[in-house]
Coordinates of C-alpha atoms and ligand atoms in Angstrom, one line a residue:
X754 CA 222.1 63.9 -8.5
X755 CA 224.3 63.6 -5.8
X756 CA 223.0 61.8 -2.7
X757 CA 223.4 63.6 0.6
X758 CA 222.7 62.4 4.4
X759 CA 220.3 65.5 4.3
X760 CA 218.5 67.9 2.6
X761 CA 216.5 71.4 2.8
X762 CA 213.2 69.0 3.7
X763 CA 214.6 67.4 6.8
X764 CA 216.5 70.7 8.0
X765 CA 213.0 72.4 7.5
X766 CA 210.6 70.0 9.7
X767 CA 211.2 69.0 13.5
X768 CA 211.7 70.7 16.4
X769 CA 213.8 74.1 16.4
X770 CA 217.5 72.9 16.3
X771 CA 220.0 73.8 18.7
X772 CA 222.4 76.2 16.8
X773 CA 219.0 78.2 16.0
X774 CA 217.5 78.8 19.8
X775 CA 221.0 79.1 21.4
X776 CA 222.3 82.2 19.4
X777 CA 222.8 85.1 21.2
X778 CA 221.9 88.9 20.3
X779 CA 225.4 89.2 19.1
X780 CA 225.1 86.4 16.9
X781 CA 221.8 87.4 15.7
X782 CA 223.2 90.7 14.6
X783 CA 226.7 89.1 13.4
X784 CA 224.4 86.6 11.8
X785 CA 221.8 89.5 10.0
X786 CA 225.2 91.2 8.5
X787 CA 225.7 87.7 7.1
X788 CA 223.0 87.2 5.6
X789 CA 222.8 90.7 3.9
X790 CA 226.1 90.1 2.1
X791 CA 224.5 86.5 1.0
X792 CA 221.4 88.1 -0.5
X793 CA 223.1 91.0 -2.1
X794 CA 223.4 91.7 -5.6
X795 CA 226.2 89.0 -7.1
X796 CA 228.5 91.9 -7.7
X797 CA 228.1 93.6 -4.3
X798 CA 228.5 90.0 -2.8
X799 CA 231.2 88.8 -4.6
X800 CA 233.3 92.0 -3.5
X801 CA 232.4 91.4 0.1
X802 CA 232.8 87.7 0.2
X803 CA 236.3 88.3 -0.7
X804 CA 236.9 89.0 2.3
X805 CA 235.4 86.0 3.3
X806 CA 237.2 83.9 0.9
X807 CA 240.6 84.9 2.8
X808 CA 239.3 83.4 6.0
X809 CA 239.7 79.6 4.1
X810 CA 242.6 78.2 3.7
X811 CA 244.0 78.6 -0.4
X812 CA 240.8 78.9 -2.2
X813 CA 240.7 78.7 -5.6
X814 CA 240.4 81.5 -7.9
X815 CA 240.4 83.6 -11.2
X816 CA 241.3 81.4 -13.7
X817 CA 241.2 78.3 -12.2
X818 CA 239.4 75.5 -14.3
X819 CA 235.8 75.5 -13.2
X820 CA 236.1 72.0 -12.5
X821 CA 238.9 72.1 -9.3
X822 CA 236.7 74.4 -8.6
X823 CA 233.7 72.8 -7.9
X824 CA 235.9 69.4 -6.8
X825 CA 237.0 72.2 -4.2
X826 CA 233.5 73.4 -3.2
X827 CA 232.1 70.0 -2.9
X828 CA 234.9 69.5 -0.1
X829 CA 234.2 72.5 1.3
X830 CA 230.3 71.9 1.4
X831 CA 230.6 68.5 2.5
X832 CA 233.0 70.0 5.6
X833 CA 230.5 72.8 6.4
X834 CA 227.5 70.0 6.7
X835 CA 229.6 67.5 8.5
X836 CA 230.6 70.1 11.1
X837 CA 227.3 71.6 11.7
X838 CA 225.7 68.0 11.6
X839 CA 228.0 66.8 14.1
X840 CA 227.3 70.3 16.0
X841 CA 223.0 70.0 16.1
X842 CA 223.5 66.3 17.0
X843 CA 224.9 67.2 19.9
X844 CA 223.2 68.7 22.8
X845 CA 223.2 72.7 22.8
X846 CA 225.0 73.1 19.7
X847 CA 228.6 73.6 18.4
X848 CA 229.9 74.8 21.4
X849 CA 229.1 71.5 23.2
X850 CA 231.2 69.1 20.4
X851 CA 234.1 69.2 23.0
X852 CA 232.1 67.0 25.4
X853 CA 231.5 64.1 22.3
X854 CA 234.0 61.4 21.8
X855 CA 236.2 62.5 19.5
X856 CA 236.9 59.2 18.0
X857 CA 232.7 59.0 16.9
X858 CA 233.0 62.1 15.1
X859 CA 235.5 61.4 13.2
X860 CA 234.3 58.2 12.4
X861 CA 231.4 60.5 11.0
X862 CA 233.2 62.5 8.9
X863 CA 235.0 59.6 7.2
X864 CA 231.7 58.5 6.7
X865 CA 230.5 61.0 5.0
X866 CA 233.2 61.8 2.9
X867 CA 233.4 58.1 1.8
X868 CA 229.5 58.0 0.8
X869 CA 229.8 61.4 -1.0
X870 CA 232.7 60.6 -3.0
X871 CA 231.2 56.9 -4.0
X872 CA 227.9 58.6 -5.1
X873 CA 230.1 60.9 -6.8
X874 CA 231.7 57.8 -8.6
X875 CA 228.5 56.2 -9.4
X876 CA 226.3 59.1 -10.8
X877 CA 229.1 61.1 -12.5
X878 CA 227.7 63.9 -12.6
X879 CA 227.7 66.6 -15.6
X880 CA 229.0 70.2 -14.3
X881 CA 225.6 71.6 -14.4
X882 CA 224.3 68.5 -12.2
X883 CA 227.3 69.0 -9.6
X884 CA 226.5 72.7 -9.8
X885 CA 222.5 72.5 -9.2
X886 CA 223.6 70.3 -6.4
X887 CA 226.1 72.5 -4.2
X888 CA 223.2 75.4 -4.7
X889 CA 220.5 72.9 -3.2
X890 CA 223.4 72.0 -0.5
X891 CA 224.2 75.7 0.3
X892 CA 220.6 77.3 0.7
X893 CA 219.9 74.3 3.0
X894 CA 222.9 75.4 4.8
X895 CA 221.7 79.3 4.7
X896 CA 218.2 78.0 5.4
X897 CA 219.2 75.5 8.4
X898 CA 221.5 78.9 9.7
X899 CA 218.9 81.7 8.5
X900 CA 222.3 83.4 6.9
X901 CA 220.0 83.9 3.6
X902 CA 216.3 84.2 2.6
X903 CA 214.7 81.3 1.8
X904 CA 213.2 82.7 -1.3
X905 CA 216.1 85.0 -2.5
X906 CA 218.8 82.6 -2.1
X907 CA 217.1 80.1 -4.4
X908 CA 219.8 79.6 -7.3
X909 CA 219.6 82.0 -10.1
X910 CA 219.9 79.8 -13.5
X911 CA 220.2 82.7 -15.6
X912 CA 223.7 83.1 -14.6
X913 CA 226.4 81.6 -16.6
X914 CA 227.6 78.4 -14.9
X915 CA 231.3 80.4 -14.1
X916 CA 229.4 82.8 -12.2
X917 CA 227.0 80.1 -10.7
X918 CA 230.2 79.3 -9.4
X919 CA 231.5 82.2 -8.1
X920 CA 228.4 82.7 -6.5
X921 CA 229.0 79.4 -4.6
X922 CA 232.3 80.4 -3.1
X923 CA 231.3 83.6 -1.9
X924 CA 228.1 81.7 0.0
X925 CA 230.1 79.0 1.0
X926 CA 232.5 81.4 2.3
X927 CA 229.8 83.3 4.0
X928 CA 228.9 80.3 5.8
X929 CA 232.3 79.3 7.0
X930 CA 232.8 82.7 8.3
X931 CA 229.3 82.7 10.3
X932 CA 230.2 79.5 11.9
X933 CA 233.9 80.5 12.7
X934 CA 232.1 83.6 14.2
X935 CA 229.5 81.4 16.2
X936 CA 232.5 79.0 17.4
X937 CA 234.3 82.0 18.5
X938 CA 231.4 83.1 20.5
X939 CA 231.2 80.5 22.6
X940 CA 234.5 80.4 23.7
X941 CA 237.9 79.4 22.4
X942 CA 237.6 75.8 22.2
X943 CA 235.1 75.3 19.7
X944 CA 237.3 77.4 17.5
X945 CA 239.7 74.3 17.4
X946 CA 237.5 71.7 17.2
X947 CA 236.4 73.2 14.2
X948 CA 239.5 73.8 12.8
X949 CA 239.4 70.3 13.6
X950 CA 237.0 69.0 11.4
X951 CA 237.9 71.6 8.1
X952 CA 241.3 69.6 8.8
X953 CA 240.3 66.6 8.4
X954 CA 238.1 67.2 5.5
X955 CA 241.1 69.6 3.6
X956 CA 243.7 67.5 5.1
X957 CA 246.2 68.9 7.0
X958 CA 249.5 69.6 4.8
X959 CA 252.0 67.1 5.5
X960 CA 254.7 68.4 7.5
X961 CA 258.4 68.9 6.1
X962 CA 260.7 67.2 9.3
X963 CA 263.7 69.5 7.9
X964 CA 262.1 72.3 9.3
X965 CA 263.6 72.4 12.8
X966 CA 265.3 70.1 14.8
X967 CA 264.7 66.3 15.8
X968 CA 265.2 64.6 19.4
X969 CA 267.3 61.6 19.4
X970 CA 270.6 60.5 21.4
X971 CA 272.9 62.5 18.8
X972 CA 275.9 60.6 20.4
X973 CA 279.3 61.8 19.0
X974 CA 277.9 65.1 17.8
X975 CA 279.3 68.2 18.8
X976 CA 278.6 69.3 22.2
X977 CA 276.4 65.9 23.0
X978 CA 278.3 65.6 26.0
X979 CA 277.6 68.8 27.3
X980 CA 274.1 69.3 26.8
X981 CA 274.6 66.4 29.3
X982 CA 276.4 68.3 31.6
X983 CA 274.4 71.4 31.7
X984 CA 277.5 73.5 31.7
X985 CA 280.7 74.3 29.4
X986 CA 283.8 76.4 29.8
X987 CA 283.8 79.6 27.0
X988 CA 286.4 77.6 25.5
X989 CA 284.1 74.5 25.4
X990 CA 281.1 76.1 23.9
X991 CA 283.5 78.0 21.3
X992 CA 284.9 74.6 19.9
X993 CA 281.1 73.6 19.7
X994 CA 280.7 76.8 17.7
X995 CA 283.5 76.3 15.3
X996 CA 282.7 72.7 14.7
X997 CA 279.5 73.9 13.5
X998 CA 280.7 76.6 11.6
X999 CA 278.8 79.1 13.6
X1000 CA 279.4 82.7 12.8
X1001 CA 277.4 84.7 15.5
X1002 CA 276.4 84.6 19.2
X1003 CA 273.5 87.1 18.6
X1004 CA 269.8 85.8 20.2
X1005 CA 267.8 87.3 21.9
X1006 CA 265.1 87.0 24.4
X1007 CA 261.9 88.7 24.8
X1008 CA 259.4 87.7 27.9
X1009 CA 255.6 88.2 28.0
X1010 CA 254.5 87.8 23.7
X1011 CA 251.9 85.7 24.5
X1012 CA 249.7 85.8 28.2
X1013 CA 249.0 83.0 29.9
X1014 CA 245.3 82.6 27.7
X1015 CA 246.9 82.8 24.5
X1016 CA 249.5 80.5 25.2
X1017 CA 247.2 78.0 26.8
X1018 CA 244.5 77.9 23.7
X1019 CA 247.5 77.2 21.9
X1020 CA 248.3 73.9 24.0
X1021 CA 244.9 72.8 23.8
X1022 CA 244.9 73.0 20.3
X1023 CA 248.1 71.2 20.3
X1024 CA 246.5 68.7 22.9
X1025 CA 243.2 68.4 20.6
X1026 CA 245.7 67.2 17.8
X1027 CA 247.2 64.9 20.0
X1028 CA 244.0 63.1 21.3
X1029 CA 242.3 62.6 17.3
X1030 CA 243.1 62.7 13.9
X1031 CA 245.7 60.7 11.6
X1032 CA 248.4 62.1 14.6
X1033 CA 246.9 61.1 17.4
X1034 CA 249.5 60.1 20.0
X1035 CA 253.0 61.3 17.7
X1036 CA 255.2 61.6 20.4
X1037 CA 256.7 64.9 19.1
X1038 CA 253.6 66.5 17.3
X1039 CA 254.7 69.2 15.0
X1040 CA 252.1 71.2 12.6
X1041 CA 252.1 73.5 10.1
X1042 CA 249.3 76.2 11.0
X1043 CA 248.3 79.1 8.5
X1044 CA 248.2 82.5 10.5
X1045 CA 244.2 82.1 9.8
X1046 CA 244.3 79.3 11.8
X1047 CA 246.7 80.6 14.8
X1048 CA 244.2 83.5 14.5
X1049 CA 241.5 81.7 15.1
X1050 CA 243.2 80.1 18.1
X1051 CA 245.0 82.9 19.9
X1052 CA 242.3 86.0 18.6
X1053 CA 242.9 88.6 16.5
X1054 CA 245.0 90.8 18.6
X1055 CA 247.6 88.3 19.9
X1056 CA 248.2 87.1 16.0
X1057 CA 248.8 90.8 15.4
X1058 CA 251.2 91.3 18.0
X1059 CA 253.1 88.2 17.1
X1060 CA 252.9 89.7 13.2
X1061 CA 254.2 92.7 14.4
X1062 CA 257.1 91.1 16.2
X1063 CA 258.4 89.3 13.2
X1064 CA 258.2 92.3 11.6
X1065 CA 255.9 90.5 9.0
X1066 CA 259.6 88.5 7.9
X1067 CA 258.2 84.8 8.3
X1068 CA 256.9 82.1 5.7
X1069 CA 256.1 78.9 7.9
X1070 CA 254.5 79.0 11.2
X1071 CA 254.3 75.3 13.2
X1072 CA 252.9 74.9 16.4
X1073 CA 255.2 72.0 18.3
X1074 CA 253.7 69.5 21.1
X1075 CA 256.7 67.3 22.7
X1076 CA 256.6 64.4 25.4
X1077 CA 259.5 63.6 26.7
X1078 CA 261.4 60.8 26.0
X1079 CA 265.2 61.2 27.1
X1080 CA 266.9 62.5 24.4
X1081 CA 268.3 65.6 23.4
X1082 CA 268.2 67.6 19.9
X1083 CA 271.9 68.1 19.3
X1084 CA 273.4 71.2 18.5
X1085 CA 272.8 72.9 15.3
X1086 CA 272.2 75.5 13.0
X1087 CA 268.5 75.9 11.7
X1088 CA 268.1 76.1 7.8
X1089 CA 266.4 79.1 8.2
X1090 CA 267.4 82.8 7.9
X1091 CA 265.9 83.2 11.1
X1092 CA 263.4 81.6 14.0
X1093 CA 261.5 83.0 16.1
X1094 CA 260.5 80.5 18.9
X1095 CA 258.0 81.4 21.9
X1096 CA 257.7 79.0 24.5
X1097 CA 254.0 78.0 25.5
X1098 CA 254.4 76.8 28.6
X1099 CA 256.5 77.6 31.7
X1100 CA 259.8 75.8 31.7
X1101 CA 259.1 74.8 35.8
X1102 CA 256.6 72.8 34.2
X1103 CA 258.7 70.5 32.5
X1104 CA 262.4 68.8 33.1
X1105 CA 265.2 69.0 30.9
X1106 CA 264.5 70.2 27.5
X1107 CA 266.1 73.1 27.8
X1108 CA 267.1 75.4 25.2
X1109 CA 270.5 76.1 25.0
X1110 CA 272.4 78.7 22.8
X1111 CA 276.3 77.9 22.6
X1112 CA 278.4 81.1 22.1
X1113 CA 282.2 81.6 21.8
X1114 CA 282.0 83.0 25.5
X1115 CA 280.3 79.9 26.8
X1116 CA 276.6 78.0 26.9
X1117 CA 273.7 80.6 27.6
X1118 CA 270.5 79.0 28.6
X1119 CA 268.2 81.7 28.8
X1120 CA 264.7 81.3 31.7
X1121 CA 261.7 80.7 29.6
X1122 CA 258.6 80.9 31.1
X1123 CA 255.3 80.7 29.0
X1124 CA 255.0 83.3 26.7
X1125 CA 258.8 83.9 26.1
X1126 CA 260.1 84.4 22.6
X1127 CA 263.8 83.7 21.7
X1128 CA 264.9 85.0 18.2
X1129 CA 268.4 83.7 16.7
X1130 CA 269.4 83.5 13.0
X1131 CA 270.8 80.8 10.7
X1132 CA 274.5 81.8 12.0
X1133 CA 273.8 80.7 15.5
X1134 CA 274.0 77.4 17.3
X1135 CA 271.9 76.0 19.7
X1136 CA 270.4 73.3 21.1
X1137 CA 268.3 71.4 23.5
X1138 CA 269.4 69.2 26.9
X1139 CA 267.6 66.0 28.1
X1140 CA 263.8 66.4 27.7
X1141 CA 262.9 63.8 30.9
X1142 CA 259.6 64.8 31.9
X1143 CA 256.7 66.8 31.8
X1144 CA 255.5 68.1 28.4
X1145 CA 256.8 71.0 26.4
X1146 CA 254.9 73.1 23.9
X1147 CA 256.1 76.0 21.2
X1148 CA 255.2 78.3 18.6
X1149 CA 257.4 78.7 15.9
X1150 CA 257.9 81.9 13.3
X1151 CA 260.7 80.3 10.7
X1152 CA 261.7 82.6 7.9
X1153 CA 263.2 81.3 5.3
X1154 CA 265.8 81.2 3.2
X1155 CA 264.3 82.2 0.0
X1156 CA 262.2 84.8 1.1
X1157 CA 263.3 88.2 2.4
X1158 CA 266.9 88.2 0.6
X1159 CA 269.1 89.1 3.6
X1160 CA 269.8 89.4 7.8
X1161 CA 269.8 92.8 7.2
X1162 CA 266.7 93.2 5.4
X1163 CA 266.0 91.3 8.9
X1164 CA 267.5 94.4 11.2
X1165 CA 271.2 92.5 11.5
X1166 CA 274.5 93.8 10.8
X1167 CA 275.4 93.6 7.1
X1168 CA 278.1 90.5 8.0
X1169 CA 275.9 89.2 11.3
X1170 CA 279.3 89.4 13.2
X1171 CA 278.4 91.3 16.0
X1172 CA 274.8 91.5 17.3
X1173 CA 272.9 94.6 15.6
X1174 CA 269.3 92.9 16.3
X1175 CA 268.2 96.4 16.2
X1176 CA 264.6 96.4 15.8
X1177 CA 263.9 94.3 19.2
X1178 CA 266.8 94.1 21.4
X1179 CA 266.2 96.9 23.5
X1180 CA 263.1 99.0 24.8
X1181 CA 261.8 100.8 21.9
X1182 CA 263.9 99.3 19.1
X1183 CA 267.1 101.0 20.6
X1184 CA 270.4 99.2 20.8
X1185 CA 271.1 98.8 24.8
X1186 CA 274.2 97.2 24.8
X1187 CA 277.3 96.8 22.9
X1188 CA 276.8 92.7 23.1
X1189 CA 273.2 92.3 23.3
X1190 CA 273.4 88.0 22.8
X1191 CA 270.8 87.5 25.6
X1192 CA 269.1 90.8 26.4
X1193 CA 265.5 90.1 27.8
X1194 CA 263.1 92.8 27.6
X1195 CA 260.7 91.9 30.9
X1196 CA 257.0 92.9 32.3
X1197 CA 259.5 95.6 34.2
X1198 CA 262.2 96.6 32.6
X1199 CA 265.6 94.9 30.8
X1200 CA 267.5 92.3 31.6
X1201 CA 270.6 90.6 30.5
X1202 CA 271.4 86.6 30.7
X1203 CA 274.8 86.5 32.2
X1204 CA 275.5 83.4 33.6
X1205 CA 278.0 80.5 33.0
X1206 CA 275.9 77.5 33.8
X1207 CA 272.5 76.3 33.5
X1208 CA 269.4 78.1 35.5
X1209 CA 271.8 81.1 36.8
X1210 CA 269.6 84.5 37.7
X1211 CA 269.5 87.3 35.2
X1212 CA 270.9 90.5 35.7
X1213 CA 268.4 93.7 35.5
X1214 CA 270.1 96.1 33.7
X1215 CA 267.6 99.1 33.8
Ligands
AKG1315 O1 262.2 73.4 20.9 C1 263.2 74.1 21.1 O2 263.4 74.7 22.2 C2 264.2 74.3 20.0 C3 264.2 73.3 19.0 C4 265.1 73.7 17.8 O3 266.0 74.3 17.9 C5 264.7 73.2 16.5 O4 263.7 72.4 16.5 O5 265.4 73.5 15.6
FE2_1316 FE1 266.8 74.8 16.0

């Protein structure tokens, strides 16, 4: 058998723990659905942890071979018992874990993982062994959480060991649901630290550095110089253009996606990152989030919204954290049919680093306060001035080449010359103007960027 740092005896004896005396009526009743679907019928349960399933990140199904499966579980287990380990050891439960040194806890986890995997080594367990093990492991769990009866959820041998399996991931499921539900109780935060620790149990997929642009002096490139300046002639910016091979002037700008709550859960996530983990202190922190997890940071709603606005057309989501350090990202093209970019925090708030979209009738830097969403396709060229102080966070929606075939399947003009972004550009998916590049839908009303030089007012239009 597989040793473990505890077990159903220890969770049983002692003093009632934290997580149990602080849950409130709503988490008693969110907690009592919970452990219904635990204790149903295999069938009825596996149906409704499906649903339960979708709320992890990739987990493994059908036909995989049993034994990635329960390599998987094991993982997954281990994650759920370091996290709410970490969360009774601390004072009130797993709200408090912002309040513990981060660095301890991580320390913790290693721990853990390391012993787990060495016993692992050592014993080598048969798949019946690992099995019988993950069930004592899980009814602790459901025990330690009342999510299931103690005598119901006692494993059922008579099962074939596939479906002893299947069993597992519905429970396990359960569990990580209840204590994403619990985390999300008690406020935003403890949503991230828990994200947190899954993280860096799963591991958090290593990030592709083509996906958008990089900050760096970019001396000699096209337009370097006058990202410097701040400002260009039409006749400037169009030579940037046609170096790049740029074949359309067509962003656009869209204030208020996210409120000021959403966008700041976002940079504490991002600031969360920054403090811990294996990129703690990358001076330009990008990550690749599933929408599960931006879910779980922003709430339901905002995730829908932002789903909405992409018109469901996106394959990569990253969340970007960026100190500054002087340099600019030069002027380019994105390798992706199109980005969606929503600043998440107010551009006052930072100096430099300013996003700037070259078109053949000059440089268009368009206000971006927190919340603001910019949306340009492959065709256009942009960039970014002189990040010099002050730190700047985004959200990224990047769809890709390979996904939806075309720009028009996208809303665009069949050859993206002019700027037919039809389904957002004006109020109510109507076209508003016969040159929409930089048409800004605000809190009250429309407004177009027209302005030849950095920071210039916008103009309302209705
Ligand atoms: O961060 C920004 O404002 C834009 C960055 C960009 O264009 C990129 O990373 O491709
Ligand atoms: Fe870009």
């Amino acid at each position: 058998m597989i040793a473990r740092t505890y077990g159903t005896a220890e969770i049983q004896s002692g003093t009632p723990s934290p997580l149990k005396s602080r849950l409130s009526l709503a988490g008693k009743v969110a907690l009592g659905l919970i452990a219904c679907a635990v204790i149903m019928a295999p069938d009825t349960r596996q149906a409704s942890a499906i649903s339960q399933l979708e709320q992890w990140p990739a987990p493994l199904k059908g036909s995989a071979p049993l034994k990635d499966k329960i390599q998987q579980l094991t993982t997954r287990v281990a994650a759920l018992e370091n996290y709410i380990q970490a969360a009774s050891d601390s004072k009130g439960g797993s709200c408090s874990l912002l309040g513990r040194d981060v660095c301890t806890t991580l320390k913790q986890i290693e721990d853990a993982d390391r012993s787990a995997r060495d016993a692992q080594q050592d014993g080598k367990p048969t798949v019946a062994e690992a099995i019988a093990d993950l069930q004592n492991r899980v009814v602790a769990m459901e025990q330690y959480l009342q999510t299931g009866s103690s005598n119901e959820s006692a494993p059922v041998t008579s099962m074939t060991l596939k479906d002893q399996v299947q069993d597992l991931q519905s429970r396990v499921g359960a569990i990580r649901k209840y204590l994403v539900d619990q985390a999300k109780q008690s406020g935003g935060s403890g949503t991230s630290r828990f994200l947190d620790m899954i993280k860096s149990q799963i591991g958090v997929p290593k990030f592709d550095e083509k996906m958008v642009g990089s900050f760096g002096e970019w001396a000699g490139t096209p337009g370097a110089r006058l990202l410097d300046k701040g400002q260009a002639t039409p006749a400037e910016s169009r030579e940037v253009v046609e170096a790049l091979n740029g074949t359309s002037d067509a962003f656009s700008v869209h204030a208020g996606l996210l409120n000021d709550s959403e966008c700041a859960a976002l940079r504490a996530s991002l600031d969360a990152e920054h403090a811990r983990g294996t990129l703690a202190g990358e001076a330009d922190l990008k990550l690749n989030i599933t929408l599960k997890e931006l879910e779980y940071i922003v709430g339901t709603a905002a995730a829908d919204r932002l789903v909405a606005f992409c018109g469901g057309h996106f394959d990569t989501i990253i969340i970007r954290r960026c100190e500054p350090g002087g340099q600019i990202i030069n002027f380019h093209k994105d390798d992706h049919l199109r980005t969606i970019l929503i600043a998440l925090v107010d551009d006052e708030q930072y100096e430099g680093g300013r996003l700037v979209f070259a078109t053949r009738d000059g440089l268009r830097v368009p206000p971006r306060p927190a919340g603001t969403a910019t949306v340009h396709t492959s065709a256009v060229v942009h960039g970014v001035t002189r990040h010099t102080a002050g730190v700047r966070y985004g959200l990224f929606f990047l769809q890709g080449m390979g996904g939806v075939g075309t720009l028009s399947d996208l809303g665009y003009d069949q050859d993206d010359s002019g700027a037919t972004y039809v389904a957002t550009n004006g109020t109510n998916g109507t076209m508003t103007e016969d040159k929409p590049s930089a048409v800004i839908t605000g809190m009250d009303g429309l407004y177009r960027v027209d302005y030849d030089q950095l920071d210039a007012d916008m103009v309302k239009l209705a």
